[in-house]
Amino acid sequence: MEPVSTPVTPAPDAPVPPAQQRWRLVLARSGDAPRLAGRELADLWDAAIDSTGLPIHRPSGRPRPRLAFGAPLQLGMAAERELADLLMAELLPAWRVREALIAVMPEGWSLVDVYDVWVGGQALAGRVVAADYRIELPGVTDPTALAAAAEHLLVASRLPRVRPKGDGSVTYDLRPLLAEVAVERVGPGASLRVRTRIHPTFGTGRPEEVVAALGDRVGRPLAIRAIVRERLVLADGST
């Protein structure tokens, strides 16, 4: 068995060598995974990656590893192909990285794939431009009205919405954040495919707000059975 490398921490004043490799992780999360976000989730992943013994690249001032996710994921939402980047201080074969990570996946998470990307490329978060969702709606009995509502959202010039913010609310336009919405199946219930944009200025389109806009159009609130984020979309169209 190949020996596991032990990361070497440079002396405080020593320059940190540049990263030698960047691995892109494709991750899935079940809907019943522990509801952690922010610092709690980052600490969970830091501890998991630390325990692999892999030669993680540790920039100056950051003694612990940090998995760089492409975009935040809402609490409780299942996901099928989340993207995250991990930098290495040494060149490693894919099988070794894969085996080490599979062994330490946090509860509710699984590794779908891992592949090598250019170490000098743009940070992942800056390349994510959209997200695809699958949404299950129970109790939909009029597919024609739902399809017409979806078409209306796409041809509308503006879709004013109100979003909670802190102790108050903010009005915004959903239209520039909505790329696609389609009714995929009706009976019983309905299944939607929705693509929302992730924009540095306008923010992030939320799938539940797309459903709320559809409900306004058909004249009644639409219940949501489940939302799954299927994939993140990068600026070059890859996922």
XYZ file of C-alpha atoms in Angstrom:
239
model
C 0.000 0.000 0.000
C 1.332 3.414 -0.904
C 2.270 5.415 2.230
C 0.096 8.394 3.085
C 1.841 11.744 2.852
C 1.853 13.895 5.943
C 1.370 17.590 5.135
C 4.351 19.701 6.124
C 3.548 23.102 7.617
C 6.159 25.684 6.615
C 7.809 27.900 9.198
C 5.766 31.073 9.838
C 8.094 33.283 7.772
C 8.744 30.791 4.993
C 6.987 31.418 1.661
C 4.258 28.920 0.903
C 4.931 27.084 -2.384
C 2.172 27.432 -4.976
C -0.446 24.719 -5.336
C 0.567 21.931 -7.703
C -2.835 20.519 -8.580
C -6.528 21.371 -8.405
C -9.144 18.649 -8.149
C -12.774 19.350 -8.966
C -15.135 17.289 -6.846
C -18.648 16.434 -8.031
C -20.745 15.848 -4.914
C -24.281 14.720 -4.128
C -26.231 15.573 -0.985
C -29.359 13.806 0.223
C -32.342 15.781 1.422
C -31.978 14.334 4.915
C -28.329 15.354 5.389
C -27.633 17.268 8.627
C -28.868 20.831 8.241
C -25.555 22.660 8.436
C -24.552 25.857 6.666
C -21.907 28.535 6.829
C -19.164 28.020 9.367
C -20.588 24.730 10.646
C -20.529 23.179 7.183
C -17.044 24.547 6.462
C -15.718 23.084 9.733
C -17.297 19.713 8.937
C -15.582 19.584 5.548
C -12.288 20.868 6.966
C -12.239 18.052 9.502
C -13.126 15.451 6.857
C -10.420 16.608 4.453
C -7.862 16.848 7.258
C -8.500 13.205 8.089
C -7.625 12.011 4.562
C -3.903 12.591 5.062
C -3.703 13.985 1.525
C -1.085 16.717 0.876
C -3.560 19.596 0.888
C -2.260 23.000 -0.186
C -2.524 25.403 2.727
C -2.138 29.085 1.814
C -0.365 31.356 4.271
C -2.605 32.262 7.182
C -4.976 29.323 6.596
C -3.713 26.336 8.584
C -6.773 24.235 7.820
C -7.954 23.039 4.400
C -10.868 24.717 2.725
C -13.079 23.132 0.126
C -14.179 25.870 -2.296
C -17.806 25.256 -3.295
C -19.196 26.643 -6.524
C -22.365 28.123 -4.988
C -24.248 27.962 -1.674
C -26.919 25.270 -1.386
C -30.126 25.910 0.538
C -30.623 24.052 3.796
C -32.477 20.771 3.391
C -32.251 20.749 -0.404
C -31.042 17.595 -2.125
C -28.370 17.978 -4.795
C -27.044 15.630 -7.462
C -23.952 17.332 -8.936
C -22.526 20.041 -6.696
C -19.061 21.310 -7.632
C -16.184 22.063 -5.261
C -12.440 22.577 -5.741
C -9.590 21.272 -3.614
C -5.943 22.333 -4.046
C -3.031 19.930 -3.565
C 0.578 20.629 -2.628
C 1.704 17.602 -4.677
C 0.720 15.874 -7.901
C -1.458 12.837 -7.197
C -3.230 10.188 -9.277
C -7.028 10.356 -9.437
C -7.535 6.956 -7.802
C -5.724 8.046 -4.674
C -7.710 11.256 -4.290
C -10.969 9.431 -4.975
C -10.351 6.637 -2.465
C -9.225 9.037 0.259
C -12.288 11.257 -0.142
C -14.835 8.451 -0.383
C -13.627 7.174 2.981
C -14.377 10.469 4.791
C -17.584 11.780 3.182
C -19.719 13.611 5.772
C -23.118 12.137 6.607
C -25.589 12.635 3.771
C -22.893 13.437 1.177
C -21.370 11.219 -1.514
C -18.637 11.600 -4.113
C -19.983 11.310 -7.682
C -16.761 12.098 -9.547
C -13.397 13.812 -9.237
C -11.256 15.204 -12.033
C -8.149 17.308 -12.487
C -8.582 20.926 -13.689
C -6.042 23.628 -14.468
C -4.495 24.758 -11.214
C -4.150 28.349 -12.445
C -7.726 28.723 -13.628
C -10.323 31.177 -12.340
C -11.829 30.403 -8.945
C -14.823 28.090 -9.269
C -17.324 30.465 -7.641
C -16.561 33.093 -10.284
C -17.359 30.650 -13.105
C -20.789 29.441 -11.913
C -23.510 31.275 -13.838
C -26.652 29.167 -13.339
C -28.221 26.195 -11.602
C -30.691 23.564 -12.811
C -33.533 22.349 -10.594
C -36.150 19.623 -10.714
C -39.293 20.600 -8.829
C -42.183 18.300 -7.930
C -45.593 19.932 -7.516
C -48.497 17.874 -6.095
C -52.130 18.555 -6.908
C -51.682 20.089 -10.369
C -54.711 19.154 -12.485
C -54.594 21.703 -15.324
C -51.443 21.198 -17.411
C -52.537 23.748 -20.010
C -52.779 26.558 -17.456
C -49.420 25.633 -15.914
C -47.672 25.509 -19.299
C -49.202 28.862 -20.246
C -47.992 30.342 -16.955
C -44.472 29.059 -17.631
C -44.510 30.611 -21.103
C -45.719 33.918 -19.642
C -42.785 34.050 -17.236
C -40.325 33.630 -20.091
C -41.839 36.323 -22.350
C -42.471 38.845 -19.553
C -40.213 41.914 -19.536
C -40.333 42.137 -15.719
C -41.364 39.831 -12.868
C -41.470 41.983 -9.714
C -41.155 39.922 -6.547
C -40.733 40.640 -2.830
C -38.034 38.756 -0.944
C -37.544 38.708 2.849
C -34.311 40.372 3.938
C -33.331 40.604 7.589
C -36.246 42.022 9.538
C -37.849 43.488 6.435
C -38.190 42.789 2.735
C -36.803 43.930 -0.594
C -38.470 44.218 -3.995
C -36.539 42.841 -6.950
C -37.042 41.667 -10.542
C -36.982 37.875 -10.947
C -36.935 38.008 -14.755
C -33.158 38.512 -15.308
C -32.527 35.628 -12.903
C -34.799 33.180 -14.754
C -33.278 31.402 -17.754
C -35.641 28.470 -18.348
C -38.849 26.977 -16.963
C -40.688 24.053 -18.498
C -43.467 21.692 -17.469
C -42.031 18.223 -17.910
C -44.784 15.999 -16.593
C -48.358 16.356 -15.387
C -50.499 13.688 -13.709
C -50.506 13.036 -10.918
C -49.005 16.354 -9.926
C -46.404 18.047 -12.102
C -42.656 18.114 -12.564
C -40.856 21.315 -13.542
C -37.386 21.904 -14.959
C -36.070 25.307 -13.974
C -32.760 27.027 -14.680
C -32.012 30.114 -12.619
C -29.085 32.456 -13.092
C -26.418 33.290 -10.538
C -25.398 36.892 -11.164
C -22.746 38.939 -9.308
C -24.950 42.064 -9.358
C -28.565 40.846 -9.485
C -28.096 37.924 -7.100
C -29.344 34.359 -7.367
C -32.657 33.167 -8.716
C -34.433 30.880 -6.259
C -36.557 27.985 -7.500
C -39.286 28.449 -4.913
C -39.763 32.023 -6.113
C -40.234 30.762 -9.667
C -42.975 28.466 -8.345
C -44.553 31.405 -6.482
C -44.579 33.446 -9.699
C -46.244 30.538 -11.517
C -48.831 30.328 -8.756
C -49.619 34.019 -9.119
C -50.183 33.462 -12.820
C -52.505 30.449 -12.463
C -54.400 32.181 -9.669
C -53.594 29.926 -6.722
C -50.562 29.001 -4.625
C -48.666 25.931 -5.832
C -47.455 23.512 -3.194
C -43.933 22.103 -3.503
C -43.310 18.436 -2.723
C -39.571 18.472 -3.380
C -36.788 20.500 -5.008
C -33.555 18.900 -6.202
C -30.633 20.927 -7.521
C -29.490 18.781 -10.413
C -26.326 20.640 -11.421
C -24.409 23.900 -11.503
C -23.693 25.453 -14.883
C -20.333 27.101 -15.631
C -19.713 30.061 -17.906
C -18.478 27.798 -20.707
C -21.690 25.766 -20.557
C -20.139 22.764 -18.786
C -21.626 21.254 -15.641
